[in-house]
PDB file of C-alpha atoms and ligand atoms in Angstrom:
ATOM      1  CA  UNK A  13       0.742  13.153   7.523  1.00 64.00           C
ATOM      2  CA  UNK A  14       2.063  10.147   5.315  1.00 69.00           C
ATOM      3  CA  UNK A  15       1.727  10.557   1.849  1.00 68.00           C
ATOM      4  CA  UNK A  16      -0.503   7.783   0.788  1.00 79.00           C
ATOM      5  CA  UNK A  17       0.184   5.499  -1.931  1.00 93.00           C
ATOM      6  CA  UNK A  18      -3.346   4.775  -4.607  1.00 95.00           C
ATOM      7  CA  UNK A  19      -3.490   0.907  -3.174  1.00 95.00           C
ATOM      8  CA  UNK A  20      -3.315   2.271   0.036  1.00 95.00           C
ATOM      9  CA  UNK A  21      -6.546   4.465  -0.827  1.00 96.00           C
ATOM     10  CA  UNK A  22      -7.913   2.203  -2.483  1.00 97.00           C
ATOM     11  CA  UNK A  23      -7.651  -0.559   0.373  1.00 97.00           C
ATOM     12  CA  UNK A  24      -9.591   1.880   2.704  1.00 97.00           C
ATOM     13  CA  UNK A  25     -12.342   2.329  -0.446  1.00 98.00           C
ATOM     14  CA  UNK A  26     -12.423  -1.927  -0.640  1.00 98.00           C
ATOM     15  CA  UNK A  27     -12.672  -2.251   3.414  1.00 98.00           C
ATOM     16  CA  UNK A  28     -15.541   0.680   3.511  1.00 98.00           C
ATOM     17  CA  UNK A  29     -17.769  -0.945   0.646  1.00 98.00           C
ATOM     18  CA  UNK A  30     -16.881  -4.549   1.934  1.00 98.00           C
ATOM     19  CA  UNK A  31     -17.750  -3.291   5.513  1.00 98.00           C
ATOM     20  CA  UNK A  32     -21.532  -2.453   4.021  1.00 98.00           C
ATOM     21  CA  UNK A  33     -21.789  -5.212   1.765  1.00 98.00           C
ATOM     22  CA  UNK A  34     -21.906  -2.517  -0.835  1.00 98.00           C
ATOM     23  CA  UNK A  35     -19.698  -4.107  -3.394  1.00 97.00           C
ATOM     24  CA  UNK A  36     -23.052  -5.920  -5.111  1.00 98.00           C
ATOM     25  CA  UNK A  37     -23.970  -2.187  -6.519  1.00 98.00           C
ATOM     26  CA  UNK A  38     -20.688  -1.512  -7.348  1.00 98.00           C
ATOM     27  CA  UNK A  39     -20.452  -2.978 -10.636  1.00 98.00           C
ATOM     28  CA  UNK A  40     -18.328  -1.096 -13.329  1.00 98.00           C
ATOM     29  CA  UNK A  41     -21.008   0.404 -14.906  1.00 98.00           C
ATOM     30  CA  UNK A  42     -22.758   1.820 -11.991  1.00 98.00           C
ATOM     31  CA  UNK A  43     -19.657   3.186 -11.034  1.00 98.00           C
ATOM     32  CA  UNK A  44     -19.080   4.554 -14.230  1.00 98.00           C
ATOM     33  CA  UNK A  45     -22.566   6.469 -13.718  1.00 98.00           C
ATOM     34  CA  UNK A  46     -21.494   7.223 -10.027  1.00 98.00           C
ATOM     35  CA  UNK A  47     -18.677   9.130 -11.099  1.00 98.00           C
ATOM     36  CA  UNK A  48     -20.539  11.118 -14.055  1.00 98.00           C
ATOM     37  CA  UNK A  49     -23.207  12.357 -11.289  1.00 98.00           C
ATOM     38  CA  UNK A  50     -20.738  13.098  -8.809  1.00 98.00           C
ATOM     39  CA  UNK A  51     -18.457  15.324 -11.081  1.00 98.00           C
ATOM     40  CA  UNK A  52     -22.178  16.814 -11.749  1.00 98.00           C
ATOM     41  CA  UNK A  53     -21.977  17.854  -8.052  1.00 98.00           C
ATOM     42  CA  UNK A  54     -18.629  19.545  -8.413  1.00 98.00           C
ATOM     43  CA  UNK A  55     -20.170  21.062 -11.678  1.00 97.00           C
ATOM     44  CA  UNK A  56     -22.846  22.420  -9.842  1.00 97.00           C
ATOM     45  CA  UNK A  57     -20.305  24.721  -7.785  1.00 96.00           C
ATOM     46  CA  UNK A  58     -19.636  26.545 -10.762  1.00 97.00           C
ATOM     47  CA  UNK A  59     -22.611  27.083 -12.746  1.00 97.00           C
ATOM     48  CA  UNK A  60     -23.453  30.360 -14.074  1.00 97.00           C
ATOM     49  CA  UNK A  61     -19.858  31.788 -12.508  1.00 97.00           C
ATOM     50  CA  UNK A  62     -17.790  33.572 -14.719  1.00 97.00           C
ATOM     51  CA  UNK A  63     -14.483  32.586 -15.245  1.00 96.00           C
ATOM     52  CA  UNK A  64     -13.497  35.283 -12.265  1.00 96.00           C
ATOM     53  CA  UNK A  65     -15.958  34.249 -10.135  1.00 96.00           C
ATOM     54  CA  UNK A  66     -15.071  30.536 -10.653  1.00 96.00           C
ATOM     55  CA  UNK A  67     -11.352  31.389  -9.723  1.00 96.00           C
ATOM     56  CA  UNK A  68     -12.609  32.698  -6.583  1.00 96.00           C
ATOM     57  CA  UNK A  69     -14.692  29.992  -5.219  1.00 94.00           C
ATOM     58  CA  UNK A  70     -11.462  29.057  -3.421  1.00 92.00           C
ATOM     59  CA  UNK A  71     -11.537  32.035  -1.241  1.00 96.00           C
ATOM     60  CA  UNK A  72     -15.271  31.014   0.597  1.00 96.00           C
ATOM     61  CA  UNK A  73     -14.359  28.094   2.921  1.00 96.00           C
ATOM     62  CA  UNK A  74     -17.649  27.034   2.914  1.00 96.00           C
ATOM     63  CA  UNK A  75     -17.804  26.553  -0.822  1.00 96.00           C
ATOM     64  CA  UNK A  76     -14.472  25.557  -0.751  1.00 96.00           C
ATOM     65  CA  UNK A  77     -14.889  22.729   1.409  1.00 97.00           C
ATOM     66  CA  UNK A  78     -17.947  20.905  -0.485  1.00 97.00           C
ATOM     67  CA  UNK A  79     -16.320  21.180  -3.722  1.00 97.00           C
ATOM     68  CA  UNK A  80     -13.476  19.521  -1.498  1.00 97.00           C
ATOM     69  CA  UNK A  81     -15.736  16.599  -1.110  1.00 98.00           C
ATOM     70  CA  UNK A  82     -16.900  16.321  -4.392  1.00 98.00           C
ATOM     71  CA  UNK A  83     -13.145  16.326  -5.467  1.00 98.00           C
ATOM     72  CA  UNK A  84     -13.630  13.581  -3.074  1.00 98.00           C
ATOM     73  CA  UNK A  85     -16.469  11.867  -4.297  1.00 98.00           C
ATOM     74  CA  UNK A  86     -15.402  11.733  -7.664  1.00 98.00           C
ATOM     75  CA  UNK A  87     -11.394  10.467  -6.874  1.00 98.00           C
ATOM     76  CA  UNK A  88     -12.898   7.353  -4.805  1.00 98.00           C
ATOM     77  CA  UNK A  89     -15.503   6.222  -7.049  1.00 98.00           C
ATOM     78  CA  UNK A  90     -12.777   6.202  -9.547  1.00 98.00           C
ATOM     79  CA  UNK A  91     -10.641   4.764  -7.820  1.00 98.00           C
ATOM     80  CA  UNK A  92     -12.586   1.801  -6.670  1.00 98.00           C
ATOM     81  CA  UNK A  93     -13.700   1.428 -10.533  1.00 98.00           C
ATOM     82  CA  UNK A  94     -10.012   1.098 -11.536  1.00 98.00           C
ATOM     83  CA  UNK A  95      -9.350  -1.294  -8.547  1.00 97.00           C
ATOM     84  CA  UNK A  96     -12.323  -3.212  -9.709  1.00 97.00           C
ATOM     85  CA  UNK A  97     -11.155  -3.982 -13.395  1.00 97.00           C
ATOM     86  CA  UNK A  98      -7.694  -4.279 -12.503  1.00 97.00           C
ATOM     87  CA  UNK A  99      -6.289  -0.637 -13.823  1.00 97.00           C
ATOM     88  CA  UNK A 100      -3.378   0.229 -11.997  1.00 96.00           C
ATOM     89  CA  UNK A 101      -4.135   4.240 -11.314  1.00 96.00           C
ATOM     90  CA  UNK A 102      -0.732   5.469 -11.748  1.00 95.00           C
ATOM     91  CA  UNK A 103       0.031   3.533 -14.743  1.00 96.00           C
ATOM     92  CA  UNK A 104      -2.990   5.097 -16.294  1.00 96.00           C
ATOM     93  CA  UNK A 105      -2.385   8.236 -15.822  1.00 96.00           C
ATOM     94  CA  UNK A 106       1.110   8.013 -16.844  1.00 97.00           C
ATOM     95  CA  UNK A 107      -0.120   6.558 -20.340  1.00 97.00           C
ATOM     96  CA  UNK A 108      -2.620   8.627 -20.867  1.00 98.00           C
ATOM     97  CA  UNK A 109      -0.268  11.401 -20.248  1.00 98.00           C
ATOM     98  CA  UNK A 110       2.071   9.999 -22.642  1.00 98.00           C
ATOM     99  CA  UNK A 111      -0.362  10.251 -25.548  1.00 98.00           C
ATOM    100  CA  UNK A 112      -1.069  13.587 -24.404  1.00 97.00           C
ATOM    101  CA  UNK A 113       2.190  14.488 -25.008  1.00 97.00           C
ATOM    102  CA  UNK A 114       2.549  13.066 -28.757  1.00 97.00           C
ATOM    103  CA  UNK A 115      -0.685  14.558 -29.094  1.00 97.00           C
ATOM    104  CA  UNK A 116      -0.116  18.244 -28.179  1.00 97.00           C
ATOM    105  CA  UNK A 117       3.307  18.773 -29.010  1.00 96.00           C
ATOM    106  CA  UNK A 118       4.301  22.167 -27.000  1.00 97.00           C
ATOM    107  CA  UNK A 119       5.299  24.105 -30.195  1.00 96.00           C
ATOM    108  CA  UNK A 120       1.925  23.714 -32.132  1.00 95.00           C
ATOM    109  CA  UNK A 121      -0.457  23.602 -28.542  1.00 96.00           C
ATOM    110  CA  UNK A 122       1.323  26.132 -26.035  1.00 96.00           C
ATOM    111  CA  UNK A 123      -1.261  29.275 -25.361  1.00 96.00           C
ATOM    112  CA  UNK A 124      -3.652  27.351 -27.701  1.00 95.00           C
ATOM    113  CA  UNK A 125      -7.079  25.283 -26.661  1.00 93.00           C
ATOM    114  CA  UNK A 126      -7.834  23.321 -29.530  1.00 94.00           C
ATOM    115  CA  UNK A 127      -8.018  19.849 -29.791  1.00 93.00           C
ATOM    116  CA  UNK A 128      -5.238  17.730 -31.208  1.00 93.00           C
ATOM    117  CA  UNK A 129      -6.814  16.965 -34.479  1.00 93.00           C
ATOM    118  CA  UNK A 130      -7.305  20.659 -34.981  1.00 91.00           C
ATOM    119  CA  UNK A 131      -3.451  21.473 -34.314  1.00 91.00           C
TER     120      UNK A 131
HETATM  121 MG1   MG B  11     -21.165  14.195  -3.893  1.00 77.14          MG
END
């Protein structure tokens, strides 16, 4: 398989919606919403699992393979919301990951889970 390239995802997202004249529900904010109830979905895998239990999920297929599609569910929706206002994915990510790093320094965050302002 090719790897595939986020405007190449995302052109398949744009020709599905467009394909069902879905793109009039698709405003940012019902995205937006669309994503928060989907990553409920993948939530919903987990609840009430310990933290061993949760680790295991991976090892049932069948659980495995809907919290595949929720995975799913919640990378398209996001990514048609970035296409939609113009956010380049990967440029995203790389910024926000760039603030993560002045934010959590690896001396004062490594083996730690506190937020930044807490460091
Ligand atoms: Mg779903």
């Amino acid at each position: 398989m090719q790897p595939s390239t986020f405007r190449e995802i995302q052109d398949q997202i744009q020709a599905f919606v467009e394909a069902r004249e879905w793109g009039q529900f698709h405003s940012p904010k019902n995205l937006a919403a669309a994503i928060s109830v989907e990553a409920g979905e993948l939530l919903a895998h987990f609840r009430w699992l310990s933290e061993e239990e949760s680790n295991d999920v991976v090892k049932h297929p069948e659980v495995r393979a809907e919290v595949d599609a929720e995975i799913a569910d919640v990378l398209i929706l996001t990514l048609e919301l970035a296409d939609r206002m113009g956010i380049d994915p990967a440029e995203a990510v790389r910024r926000k990951l760039a603030v993560n790093e002045a934010r959590y320094p690896v001396d004062k965050s490594r083996g730690r889970n506190v937020k930044y302002n807490r460091l």
